[in-house]
PDB file of C-alpha atoms and ligand atoms in Angstrom:
ATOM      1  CA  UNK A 150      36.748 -24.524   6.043  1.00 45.00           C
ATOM      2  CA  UNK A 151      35.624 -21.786   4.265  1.00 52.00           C
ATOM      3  CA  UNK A 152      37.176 -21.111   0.303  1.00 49.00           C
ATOM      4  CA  UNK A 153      38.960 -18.429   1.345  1.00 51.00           C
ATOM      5  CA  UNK A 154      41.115 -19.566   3.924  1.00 53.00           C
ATOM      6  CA  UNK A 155      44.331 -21.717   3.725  1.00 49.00           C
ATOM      7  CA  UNK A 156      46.235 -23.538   6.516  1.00 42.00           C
ATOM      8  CA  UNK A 157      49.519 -22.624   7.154  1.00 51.00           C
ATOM      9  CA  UNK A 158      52.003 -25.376   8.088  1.00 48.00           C
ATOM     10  CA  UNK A 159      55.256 -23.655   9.297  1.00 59.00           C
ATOM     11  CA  UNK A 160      55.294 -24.249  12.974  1.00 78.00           C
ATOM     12  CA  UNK A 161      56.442 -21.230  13.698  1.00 89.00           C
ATOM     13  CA  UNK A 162      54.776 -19.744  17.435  1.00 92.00           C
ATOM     14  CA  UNK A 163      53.294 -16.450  16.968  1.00 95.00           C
ATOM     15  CA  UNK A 164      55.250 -13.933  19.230  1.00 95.00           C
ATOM     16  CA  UNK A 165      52.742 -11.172  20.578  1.00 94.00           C
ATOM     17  CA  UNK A 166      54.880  -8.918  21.434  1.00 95.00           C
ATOM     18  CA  UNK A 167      55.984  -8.679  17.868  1.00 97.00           C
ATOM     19  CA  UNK A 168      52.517  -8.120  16.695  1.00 95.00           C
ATOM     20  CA  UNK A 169      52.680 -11.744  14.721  1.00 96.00           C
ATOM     21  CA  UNK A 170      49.066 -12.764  13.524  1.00 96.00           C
ATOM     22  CA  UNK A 171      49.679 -14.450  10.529  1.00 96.00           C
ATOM     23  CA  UNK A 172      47.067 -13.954   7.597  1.00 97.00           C
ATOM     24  CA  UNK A 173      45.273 -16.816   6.383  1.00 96.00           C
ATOM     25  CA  UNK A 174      42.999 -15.494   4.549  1.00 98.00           C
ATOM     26  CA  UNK A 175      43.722 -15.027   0.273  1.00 97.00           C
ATOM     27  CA  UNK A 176      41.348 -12.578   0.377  1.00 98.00           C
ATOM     28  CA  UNK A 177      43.904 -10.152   1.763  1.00 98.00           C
ATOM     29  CA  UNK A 178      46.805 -10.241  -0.746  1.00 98.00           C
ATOM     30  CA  UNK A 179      44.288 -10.502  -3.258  1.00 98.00           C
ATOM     31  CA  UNK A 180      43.107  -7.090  -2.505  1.00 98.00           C
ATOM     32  CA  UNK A 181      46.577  -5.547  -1.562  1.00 98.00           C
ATOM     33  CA  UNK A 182      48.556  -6.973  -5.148  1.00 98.00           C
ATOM     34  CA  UNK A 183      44.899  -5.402  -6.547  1.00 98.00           C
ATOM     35  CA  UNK A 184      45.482  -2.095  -5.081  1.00 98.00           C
ATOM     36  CA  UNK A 185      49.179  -2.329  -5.003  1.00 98.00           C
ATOM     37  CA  UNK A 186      49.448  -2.860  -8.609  1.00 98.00           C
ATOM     38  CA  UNK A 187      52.888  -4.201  -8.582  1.00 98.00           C
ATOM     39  CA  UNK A 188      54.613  -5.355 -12.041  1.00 98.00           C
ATOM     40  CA  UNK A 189      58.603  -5.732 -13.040  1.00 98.00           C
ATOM     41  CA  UNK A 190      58.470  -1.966 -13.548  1.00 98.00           C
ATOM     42  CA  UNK A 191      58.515  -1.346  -9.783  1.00 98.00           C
ATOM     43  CA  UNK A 192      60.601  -2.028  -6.520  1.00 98.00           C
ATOM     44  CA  UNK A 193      58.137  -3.229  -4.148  1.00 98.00           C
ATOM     45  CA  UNK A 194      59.340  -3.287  -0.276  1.00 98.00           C
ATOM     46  CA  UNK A 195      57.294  -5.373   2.029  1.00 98.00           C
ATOM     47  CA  UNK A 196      56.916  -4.492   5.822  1.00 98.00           C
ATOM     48  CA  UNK A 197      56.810  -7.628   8.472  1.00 98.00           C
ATOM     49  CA  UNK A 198      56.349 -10.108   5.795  1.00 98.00           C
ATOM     50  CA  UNK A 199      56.867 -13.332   8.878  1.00 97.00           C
ATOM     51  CA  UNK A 200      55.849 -16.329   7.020  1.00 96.00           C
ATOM     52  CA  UNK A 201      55.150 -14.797   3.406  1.00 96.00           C
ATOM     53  CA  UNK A 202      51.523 -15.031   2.828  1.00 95.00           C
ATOM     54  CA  UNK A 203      52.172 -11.831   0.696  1.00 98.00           C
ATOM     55  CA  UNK A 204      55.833 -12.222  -0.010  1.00 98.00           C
ATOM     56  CA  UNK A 205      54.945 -15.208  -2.735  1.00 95.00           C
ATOM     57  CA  UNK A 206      51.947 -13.431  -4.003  1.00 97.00           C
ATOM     58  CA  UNK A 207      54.421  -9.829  -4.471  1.00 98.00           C
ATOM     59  CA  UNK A 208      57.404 -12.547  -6.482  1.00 97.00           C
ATOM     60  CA  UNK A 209      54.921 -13.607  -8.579  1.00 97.00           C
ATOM     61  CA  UNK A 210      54.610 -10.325 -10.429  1.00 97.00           C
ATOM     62  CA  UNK A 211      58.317  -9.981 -11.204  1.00 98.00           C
ATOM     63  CA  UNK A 212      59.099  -6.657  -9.368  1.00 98.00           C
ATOM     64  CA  UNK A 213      61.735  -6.083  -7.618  1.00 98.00           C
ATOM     65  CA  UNK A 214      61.072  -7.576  -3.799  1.00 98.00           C
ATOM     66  CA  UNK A 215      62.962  -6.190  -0.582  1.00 98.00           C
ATOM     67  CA  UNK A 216      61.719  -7.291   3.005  1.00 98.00           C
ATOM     68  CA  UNK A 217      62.137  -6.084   6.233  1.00 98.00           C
ATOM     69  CA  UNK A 218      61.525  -8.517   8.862  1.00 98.00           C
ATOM     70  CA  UNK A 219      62.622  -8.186  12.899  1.00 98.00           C
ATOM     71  CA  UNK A 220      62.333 -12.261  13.422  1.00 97.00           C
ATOM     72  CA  UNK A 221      64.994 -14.107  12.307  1.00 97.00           C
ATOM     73  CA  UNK A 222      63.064 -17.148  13.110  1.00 96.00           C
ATOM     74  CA  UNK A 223      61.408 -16.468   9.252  1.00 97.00           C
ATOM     75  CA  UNK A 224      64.777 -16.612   8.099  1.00 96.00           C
ATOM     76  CA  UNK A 225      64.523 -20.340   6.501  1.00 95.00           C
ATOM     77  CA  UNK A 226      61.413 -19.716   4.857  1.00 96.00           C
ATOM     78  CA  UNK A 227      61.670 -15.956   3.147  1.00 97.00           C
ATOM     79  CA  UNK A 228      65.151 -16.938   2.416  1.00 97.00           C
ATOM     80  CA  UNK A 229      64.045 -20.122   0.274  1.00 97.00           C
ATOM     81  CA  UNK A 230      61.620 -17.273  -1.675  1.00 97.00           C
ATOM     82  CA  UNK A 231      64.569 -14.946  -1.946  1.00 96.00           C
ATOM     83  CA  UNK A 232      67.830 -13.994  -1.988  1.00 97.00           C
ATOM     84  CA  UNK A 233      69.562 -13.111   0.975  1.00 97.00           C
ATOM     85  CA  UNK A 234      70.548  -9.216  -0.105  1.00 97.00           C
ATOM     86  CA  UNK A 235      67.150  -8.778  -0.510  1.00 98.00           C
ATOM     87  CA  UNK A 236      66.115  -9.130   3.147  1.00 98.00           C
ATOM     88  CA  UNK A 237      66.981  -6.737   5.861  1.00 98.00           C
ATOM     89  CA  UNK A 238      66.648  -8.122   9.053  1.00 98.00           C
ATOM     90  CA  UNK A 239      66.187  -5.766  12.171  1.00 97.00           C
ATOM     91  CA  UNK A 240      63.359  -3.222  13.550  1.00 98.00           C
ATOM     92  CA  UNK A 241      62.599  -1.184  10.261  1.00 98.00           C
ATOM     93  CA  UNK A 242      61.609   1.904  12.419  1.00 97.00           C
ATOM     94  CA  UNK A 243      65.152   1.690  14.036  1.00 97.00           C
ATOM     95  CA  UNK A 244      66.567   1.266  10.626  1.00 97.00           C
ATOM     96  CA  UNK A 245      68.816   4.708   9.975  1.00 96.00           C
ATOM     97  CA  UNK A 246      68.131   6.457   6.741  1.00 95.00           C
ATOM     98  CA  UNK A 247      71.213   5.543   4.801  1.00 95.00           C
ATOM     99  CA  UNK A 248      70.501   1.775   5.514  1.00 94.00           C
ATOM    100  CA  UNK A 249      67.955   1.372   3.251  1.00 97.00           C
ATOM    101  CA  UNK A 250      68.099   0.326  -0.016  1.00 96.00           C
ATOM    102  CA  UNK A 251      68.103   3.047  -3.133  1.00 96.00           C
ATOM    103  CA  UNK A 252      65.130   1.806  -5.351  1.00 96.00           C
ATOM    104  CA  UNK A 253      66.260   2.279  -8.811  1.00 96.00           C
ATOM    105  CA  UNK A 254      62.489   1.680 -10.376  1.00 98.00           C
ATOM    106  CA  UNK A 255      59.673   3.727  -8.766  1.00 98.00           C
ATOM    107  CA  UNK A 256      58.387   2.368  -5.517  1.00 98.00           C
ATOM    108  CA  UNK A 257      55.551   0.862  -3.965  1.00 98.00           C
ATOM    109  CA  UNK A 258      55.059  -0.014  -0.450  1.00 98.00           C
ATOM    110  CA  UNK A 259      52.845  -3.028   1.689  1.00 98.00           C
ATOM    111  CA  UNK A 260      52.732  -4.966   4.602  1.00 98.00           C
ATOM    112  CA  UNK A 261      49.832  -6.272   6.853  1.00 98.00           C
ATOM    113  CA  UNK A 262      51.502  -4.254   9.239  1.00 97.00           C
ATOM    114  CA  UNK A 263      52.168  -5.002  13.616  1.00 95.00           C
ATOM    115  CA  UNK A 264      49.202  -3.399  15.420  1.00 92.00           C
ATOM    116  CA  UNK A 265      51.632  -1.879  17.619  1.00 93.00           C
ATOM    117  CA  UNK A 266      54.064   0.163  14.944  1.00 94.00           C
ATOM    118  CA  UNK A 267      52.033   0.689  12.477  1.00 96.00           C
ATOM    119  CA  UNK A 268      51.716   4.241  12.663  1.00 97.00           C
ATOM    120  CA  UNK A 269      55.028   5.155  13.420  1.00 97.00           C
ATOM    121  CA  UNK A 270      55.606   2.642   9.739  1.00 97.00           C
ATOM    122  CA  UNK A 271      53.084   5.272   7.980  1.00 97.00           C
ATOM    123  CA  UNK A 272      54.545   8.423   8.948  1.00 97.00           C
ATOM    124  CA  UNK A 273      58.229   6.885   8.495  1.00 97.00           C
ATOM    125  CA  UNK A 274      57.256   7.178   4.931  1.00 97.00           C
ATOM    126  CA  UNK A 275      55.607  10.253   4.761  1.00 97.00           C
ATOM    127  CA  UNK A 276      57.699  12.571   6.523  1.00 96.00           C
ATOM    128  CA  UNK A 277      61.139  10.477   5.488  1.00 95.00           C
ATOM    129  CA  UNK A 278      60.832   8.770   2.169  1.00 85.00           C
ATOM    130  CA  UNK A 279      61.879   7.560  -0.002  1.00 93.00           C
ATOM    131  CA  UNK A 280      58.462   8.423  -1.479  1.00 95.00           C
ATOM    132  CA  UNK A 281      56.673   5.490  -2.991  1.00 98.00           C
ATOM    133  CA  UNK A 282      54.366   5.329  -5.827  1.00 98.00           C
ATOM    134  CA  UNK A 283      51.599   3.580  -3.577  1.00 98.00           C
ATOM    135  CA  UNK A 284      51.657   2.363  -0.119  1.00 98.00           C
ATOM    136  CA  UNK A 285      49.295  -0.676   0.893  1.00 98.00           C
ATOM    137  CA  UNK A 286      49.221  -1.572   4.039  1.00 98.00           C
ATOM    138  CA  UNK A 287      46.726  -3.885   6.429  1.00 98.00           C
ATOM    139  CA  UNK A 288      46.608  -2.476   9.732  1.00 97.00           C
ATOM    140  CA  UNK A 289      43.972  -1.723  12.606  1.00 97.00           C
ATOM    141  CA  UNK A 290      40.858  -0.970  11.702  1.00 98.00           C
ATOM    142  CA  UNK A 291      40.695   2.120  13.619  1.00 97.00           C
ATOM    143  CA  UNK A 292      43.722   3.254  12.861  1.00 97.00           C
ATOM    144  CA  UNK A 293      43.187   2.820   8.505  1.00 98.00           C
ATOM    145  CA  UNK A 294      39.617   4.959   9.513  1.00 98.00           C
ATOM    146  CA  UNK A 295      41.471   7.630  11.264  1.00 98.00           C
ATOM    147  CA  UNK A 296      44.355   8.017   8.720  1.00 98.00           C
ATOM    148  CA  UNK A 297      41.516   8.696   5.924  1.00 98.00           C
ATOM    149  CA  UNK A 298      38.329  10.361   7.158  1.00 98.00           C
ATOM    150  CA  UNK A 299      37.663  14.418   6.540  1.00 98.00           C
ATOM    151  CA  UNK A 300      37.496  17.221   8.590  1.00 98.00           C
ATOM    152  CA  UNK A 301      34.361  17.228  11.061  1.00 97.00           C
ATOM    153  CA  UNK A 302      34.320  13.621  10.990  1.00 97.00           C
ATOM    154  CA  UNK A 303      34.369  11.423  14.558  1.00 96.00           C
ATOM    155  CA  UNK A 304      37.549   9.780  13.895  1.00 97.00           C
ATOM    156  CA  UNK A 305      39.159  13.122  12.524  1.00 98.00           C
ATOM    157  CA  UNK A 306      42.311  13.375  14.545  1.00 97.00           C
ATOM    158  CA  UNK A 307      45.854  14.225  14.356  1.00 97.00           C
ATOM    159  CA  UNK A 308      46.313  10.996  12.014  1.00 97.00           C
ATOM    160  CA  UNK A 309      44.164  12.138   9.558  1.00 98.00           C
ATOM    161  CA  UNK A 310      45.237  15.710   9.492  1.00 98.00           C
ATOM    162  CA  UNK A 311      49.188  14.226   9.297  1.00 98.00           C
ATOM    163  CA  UNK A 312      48.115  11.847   6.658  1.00 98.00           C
ATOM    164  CA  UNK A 313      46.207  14.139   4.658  1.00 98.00           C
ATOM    165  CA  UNK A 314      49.228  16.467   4.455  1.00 98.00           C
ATOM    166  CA  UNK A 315      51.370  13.865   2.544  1.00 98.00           C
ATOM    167  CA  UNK A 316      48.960  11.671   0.781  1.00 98.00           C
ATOM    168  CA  UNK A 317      45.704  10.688  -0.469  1.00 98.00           C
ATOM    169  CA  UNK A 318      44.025   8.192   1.919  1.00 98.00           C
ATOM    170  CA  UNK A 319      41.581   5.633   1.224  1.00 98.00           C
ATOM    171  CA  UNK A 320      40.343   2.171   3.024  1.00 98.00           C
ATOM    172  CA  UNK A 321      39.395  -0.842   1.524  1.00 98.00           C
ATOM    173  CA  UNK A 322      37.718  -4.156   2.967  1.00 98.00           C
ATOM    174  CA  UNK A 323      37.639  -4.671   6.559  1.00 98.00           C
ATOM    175  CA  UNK A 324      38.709  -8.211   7.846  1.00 98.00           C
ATOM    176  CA  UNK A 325      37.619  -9.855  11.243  1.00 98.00           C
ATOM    177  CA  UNK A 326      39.587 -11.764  13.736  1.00 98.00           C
ATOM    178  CA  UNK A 327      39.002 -15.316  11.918  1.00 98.00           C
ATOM    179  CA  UNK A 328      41.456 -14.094   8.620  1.00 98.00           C
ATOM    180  CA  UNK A 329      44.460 -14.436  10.810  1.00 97.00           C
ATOM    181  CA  UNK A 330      46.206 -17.170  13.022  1.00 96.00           C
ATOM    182  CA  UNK A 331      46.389 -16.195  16.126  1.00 96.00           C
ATOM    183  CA  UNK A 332      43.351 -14.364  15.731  1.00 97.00           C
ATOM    184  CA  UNK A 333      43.566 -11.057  17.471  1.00 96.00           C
ATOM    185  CA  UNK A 334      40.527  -9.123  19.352  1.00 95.00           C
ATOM    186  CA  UNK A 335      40.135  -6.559  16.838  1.00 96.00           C
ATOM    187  CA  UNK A 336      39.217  -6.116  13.191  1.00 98.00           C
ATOM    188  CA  UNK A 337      41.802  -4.744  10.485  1.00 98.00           C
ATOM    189  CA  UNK A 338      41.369  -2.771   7.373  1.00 98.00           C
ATOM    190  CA  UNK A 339      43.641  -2.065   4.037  1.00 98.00           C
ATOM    191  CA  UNK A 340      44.724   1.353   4.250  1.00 98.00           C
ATOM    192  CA  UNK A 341      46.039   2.736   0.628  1.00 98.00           C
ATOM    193  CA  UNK A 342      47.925   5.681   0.579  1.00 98.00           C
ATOM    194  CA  UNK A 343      49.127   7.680  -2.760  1.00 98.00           C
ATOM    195  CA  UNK A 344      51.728  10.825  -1.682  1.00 98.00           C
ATOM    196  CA  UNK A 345      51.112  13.522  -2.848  1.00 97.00           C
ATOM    197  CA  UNK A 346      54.312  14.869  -5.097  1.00 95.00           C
ATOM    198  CA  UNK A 347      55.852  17.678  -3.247  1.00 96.00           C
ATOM    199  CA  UNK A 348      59.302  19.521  -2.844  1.00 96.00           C
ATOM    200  CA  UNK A 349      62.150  18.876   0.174  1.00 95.00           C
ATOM    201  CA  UNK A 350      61.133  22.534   1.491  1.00 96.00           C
ATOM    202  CA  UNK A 351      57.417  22.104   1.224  1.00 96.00           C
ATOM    203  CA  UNK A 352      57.998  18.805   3.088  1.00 96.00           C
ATOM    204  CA  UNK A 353      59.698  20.820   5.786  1.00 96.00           C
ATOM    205  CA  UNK A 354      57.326  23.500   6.312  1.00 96.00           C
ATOM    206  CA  UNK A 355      54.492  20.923   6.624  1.00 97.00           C
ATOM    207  CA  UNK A 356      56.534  18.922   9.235  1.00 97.00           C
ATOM    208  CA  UNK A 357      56.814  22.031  10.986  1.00 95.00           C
ATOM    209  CA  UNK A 358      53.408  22.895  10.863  1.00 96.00           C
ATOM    210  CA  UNK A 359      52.625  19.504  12.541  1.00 96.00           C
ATOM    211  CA  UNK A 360      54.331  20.334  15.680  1.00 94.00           C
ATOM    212  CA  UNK A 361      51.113  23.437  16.091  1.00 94.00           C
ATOM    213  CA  UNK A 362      48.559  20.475  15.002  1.00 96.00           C
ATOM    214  CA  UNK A 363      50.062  18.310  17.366  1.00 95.00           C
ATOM    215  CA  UNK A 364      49.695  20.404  20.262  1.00 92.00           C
ATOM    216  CA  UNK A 365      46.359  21.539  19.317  1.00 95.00           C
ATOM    217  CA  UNK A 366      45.066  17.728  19.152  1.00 96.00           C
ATOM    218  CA  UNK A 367      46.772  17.215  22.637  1.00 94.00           C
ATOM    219  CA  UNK A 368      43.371  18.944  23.742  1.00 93.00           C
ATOM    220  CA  UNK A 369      41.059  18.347  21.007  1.00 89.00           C
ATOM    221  CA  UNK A 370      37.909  19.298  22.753  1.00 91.00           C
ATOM    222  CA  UNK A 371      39.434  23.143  23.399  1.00 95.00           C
ATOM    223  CA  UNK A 372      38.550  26.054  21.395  1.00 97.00           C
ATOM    224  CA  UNK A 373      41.520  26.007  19.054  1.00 97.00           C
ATOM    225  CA  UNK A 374      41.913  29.955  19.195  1.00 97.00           C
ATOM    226  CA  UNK A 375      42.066  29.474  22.842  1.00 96.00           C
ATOM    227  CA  UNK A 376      44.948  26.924  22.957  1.00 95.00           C
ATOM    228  CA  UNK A 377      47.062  29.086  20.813  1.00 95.00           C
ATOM    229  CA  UNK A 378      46.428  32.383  22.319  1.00 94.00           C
ATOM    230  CA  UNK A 379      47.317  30.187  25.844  1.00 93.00           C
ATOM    231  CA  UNK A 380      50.284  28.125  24.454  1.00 90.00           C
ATOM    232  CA  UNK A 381      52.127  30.943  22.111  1.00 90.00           C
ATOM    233  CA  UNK A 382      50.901  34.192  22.606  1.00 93.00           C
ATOM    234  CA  UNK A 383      53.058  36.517  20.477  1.00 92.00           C
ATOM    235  CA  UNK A 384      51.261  35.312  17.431  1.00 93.00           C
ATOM    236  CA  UNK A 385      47.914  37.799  16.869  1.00 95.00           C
ATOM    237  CA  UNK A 386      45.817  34.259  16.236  1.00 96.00           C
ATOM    238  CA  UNK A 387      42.415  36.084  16.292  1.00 96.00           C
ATOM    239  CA  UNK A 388      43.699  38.133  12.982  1.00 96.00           C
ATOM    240  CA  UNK A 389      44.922  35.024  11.560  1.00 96.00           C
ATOM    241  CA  UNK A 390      41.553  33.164  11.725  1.00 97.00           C
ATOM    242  CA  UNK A 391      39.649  36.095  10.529  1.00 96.00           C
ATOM    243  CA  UNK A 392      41.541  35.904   7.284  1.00 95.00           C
ATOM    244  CA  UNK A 393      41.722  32.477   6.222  1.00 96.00           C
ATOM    245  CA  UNK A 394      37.749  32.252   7.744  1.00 96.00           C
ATOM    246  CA  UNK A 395      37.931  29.609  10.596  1.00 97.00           C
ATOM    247  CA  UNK A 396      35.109  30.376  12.970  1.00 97.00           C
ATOM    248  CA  UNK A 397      36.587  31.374  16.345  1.00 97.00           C
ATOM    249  CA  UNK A 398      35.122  28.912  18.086  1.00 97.00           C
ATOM    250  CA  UNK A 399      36.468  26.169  16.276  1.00 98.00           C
ATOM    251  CA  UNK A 400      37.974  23.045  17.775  1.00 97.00           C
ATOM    252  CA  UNK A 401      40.832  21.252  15.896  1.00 97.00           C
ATOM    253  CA  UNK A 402      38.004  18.392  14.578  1.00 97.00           C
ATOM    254  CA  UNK A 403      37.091  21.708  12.759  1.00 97.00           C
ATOM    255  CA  UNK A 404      39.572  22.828  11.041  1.00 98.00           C
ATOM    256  CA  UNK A 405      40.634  21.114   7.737  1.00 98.00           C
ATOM    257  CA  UNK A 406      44.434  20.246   6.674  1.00 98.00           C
ATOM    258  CA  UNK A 407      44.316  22.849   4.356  1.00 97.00           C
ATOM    259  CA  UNK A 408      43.100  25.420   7.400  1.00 97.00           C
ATOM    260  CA  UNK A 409      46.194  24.540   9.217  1.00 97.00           C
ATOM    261  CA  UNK A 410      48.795  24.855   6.902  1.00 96.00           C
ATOM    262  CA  UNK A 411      47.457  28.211   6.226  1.00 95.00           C
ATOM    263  CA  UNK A 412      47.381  29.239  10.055  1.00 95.00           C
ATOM    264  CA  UNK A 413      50.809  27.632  10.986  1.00 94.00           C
ATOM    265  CA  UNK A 414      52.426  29.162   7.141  1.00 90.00           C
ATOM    266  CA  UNK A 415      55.649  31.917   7.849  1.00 79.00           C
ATOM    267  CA  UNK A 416      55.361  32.048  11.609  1.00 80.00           C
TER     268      UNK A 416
HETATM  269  N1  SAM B1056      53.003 -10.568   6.514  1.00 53.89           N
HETATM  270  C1  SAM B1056      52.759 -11.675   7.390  1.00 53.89           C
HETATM  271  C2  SAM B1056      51.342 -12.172   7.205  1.00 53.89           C
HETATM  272  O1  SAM B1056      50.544 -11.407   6.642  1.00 53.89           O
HETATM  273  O2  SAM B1056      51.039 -13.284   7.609  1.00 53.89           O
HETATM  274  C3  SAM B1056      53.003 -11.311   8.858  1.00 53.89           C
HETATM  275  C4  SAM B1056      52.186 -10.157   9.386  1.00 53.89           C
HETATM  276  S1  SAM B1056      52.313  -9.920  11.116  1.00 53.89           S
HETATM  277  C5  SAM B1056      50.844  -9.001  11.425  1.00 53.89           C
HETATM  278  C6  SAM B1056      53.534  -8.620  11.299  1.00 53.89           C
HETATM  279  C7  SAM B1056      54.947  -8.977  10.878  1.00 53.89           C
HETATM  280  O3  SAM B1056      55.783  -7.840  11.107  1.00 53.89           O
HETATM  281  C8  SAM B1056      55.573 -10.127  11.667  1.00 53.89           C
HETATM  282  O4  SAM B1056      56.241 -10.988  10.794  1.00 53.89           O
HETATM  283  C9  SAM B1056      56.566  -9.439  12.626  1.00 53.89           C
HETATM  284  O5  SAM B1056      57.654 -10.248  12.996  1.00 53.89           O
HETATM  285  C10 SAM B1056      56.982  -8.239  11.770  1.00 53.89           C
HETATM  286  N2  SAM B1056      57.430  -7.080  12.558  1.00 53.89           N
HETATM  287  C11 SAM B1056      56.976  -6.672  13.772  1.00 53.89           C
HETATM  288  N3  SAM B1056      57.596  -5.552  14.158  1.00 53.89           N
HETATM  289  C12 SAM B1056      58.461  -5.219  13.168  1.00 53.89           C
HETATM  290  C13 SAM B1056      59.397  -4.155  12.995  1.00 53.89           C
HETATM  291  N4  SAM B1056      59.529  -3.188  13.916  1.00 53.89           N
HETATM  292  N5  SAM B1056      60.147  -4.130  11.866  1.00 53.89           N
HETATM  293  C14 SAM B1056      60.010  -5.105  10.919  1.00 53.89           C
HETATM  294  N6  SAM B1056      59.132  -6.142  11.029  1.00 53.89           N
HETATM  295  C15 SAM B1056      58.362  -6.197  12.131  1.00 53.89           C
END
C-alpha cells in the first residue's frame, strides 16, 4: 500500500445516499490543516466529519472544534474525540440560523464535503454567515473548478460568478477515486475560499443582484441583452451596457462579476 494511505478500521457501511466516501488518504488533511491554518486562536467548524480523518488532525492544533454530522452512527467515535456540546447532529443545511453556535474567536471553515450538498454548504456561508476567516473544503472536482475560474473561461458559470461575489476562490490538489473508501467515480479537489469583508447592505444588494445572474445563466448560450430586454423590459438595458462597456452581444460567460453588479446596481 502506498505511504500515503491508511486503513481505516471502524466498520462503519458507507451510506450513499449520504454522500459517505471516507478519506484515506493523509494527503488530504495535510493540505486542508495547510491551507486552513487553524491554531487555538480560531473556532474551526468541520462539515460531515463521519469517521474523523480530519476531526483528529483539526484537535491537534488546539482550536476550538465544532462538528456537524447527519449520521448518528459516528456518534461513538467523534464523541470519544470530543465533547458532546461540541457536536451538532442533524442536516447542517436544514440547520435554522439561530441554531448555530456564536464563535467567539474568528472562524474558519472545512469539510471534505457530500458530493450532493456541497454547493448549497458553500453558498450557506456566503450569503448567510457567520463569515469565516477561511473556508476549506474537499468537494467535486468540477464543482471546486467552477466556483474559481474567471470570466470567459469554459467552466465560468453561475457558481463562479456567485462565488466571486463573496470571496476569493482558489483550488488546490486534485485527488482520484483511490484516496477514499468507497471510492466514488469521480475525482475531487480542495476548494479554498477567503470572503471578502463586506457590509449587511452590500451583502443584500449582491444577493439581489444574483436573482438577474441567475436567470441570465438559466440560458447561458443567449445574448444577455436579449434575455433582459425579453424577461424585464421596463429597464432601458441597451443604455445600461453602453455605459459600463459590455459588448451587446455578450453572453453571460462574458460578462465578469464586477459587470453584473454594475448592470443589476439601483434597479
Ligand atoms: N470527513 C469524513 C472523511 O473525510 O472521511 C467524511 C466525509 S464524507 C465525504 C461526507 C460526510 O458528510 C459524511 O460523514 C456524511 O454523513 C456527512 N453529511 C452528509 N450530508 C450531510 C449534511 N446535510 N449535514 C451534515 N453532514 C452531512
Amino acid at each position: 500500500m502506498n505511504k500515503h494511505f491508511r486503513n481505516n478500521n471502524n466498520f462503519i457501511k458507507a451510506k450513499k445516499s449520504l454522500g459517505q466516501n471516507f478519506c484515506i488518504d493523509e494527503r488530504i488533511p495535510n493540505e486542508i490543516i495547510q491551507e486552513l491554518a487553524p491554531s487555538k486562536d480560531f473556532c474551526v467548524w468541520e462539515i460531515g466529519p463521519g469517521k474523523g480523518a480530519l476531526t483528529k488532525r483539526l484537535i491537534e492544533t488546539g482550536a476550538d472544534i465544532h462538528l456537524f454530522e447527519i449520521d448518528q452512527r459516528m456518534e461513538e467515535i467523534l464523541e470519544g474525540l470530543c465533547a458532546k456540546d461540541q457536536i451538532t447532529w442533524g442536516d447542517f443545511l436544514e440547520l435554522s440560523q439561530d441554531k448555530l453556535p456564536t464563535p467567539t474567536k474568528p472562524l474558519l471553515v472545512c469539510g471534505n464535503l457530500p458530493y450532493y450538498c456541497g454547493t448549497p454548504i458553500i453558498k450557506r456561508f456566503l450569503e448567510k454567515g457567520p463569515t469565516p476567516t477561511r473556508l476549506v473544503f474537499l468537494l467535486q472536482h468540477e464543482v471546486a473548478v467552477k466556483a474559481s475560474v474567471p470570466v470567459n473561461h469554459k467552466e465560468y458559470s453561475y457558481l463562479s460568478v456567485h462565488t466571486a461575489l463573496f470571496a476569493k476562490a482558489r483550488v488546490g490538489n486534485k485527488y482520484g477515486p483511490a484516496s477514499f473508501v468507497p471510492q466514488p467515480k469521480i475525482d475531487s479537489s480542495i476548494l479554498i475560499l477567503e470572503p471578502i469583508q463586506m457590509s449587511d447592505e452590500e451583502r443584500q444588494k449582491r444577493i439581489e443582484a444574483l436573482k438577474f445572474i441567475s436567470a441570465l445563466f438559466n440560458q447561458r448560450r443567449k445574448i444577455a441583452l436579449s434575455t433582459l430586454k425579453r424577461t424585464f423590459p421596463e429597464t432601458d438595458w441597451t443604455e445600461r451596457f453602453s455605459k459600463i462597456g459590455i459588448d451587446e452581444k455578450a453572453r453571460p460567460e462574458n460578462i465578469s462579476p464586477e459587470q453584473f453588479l454594475e448592470l443589476f446596481d439601483n434597479l
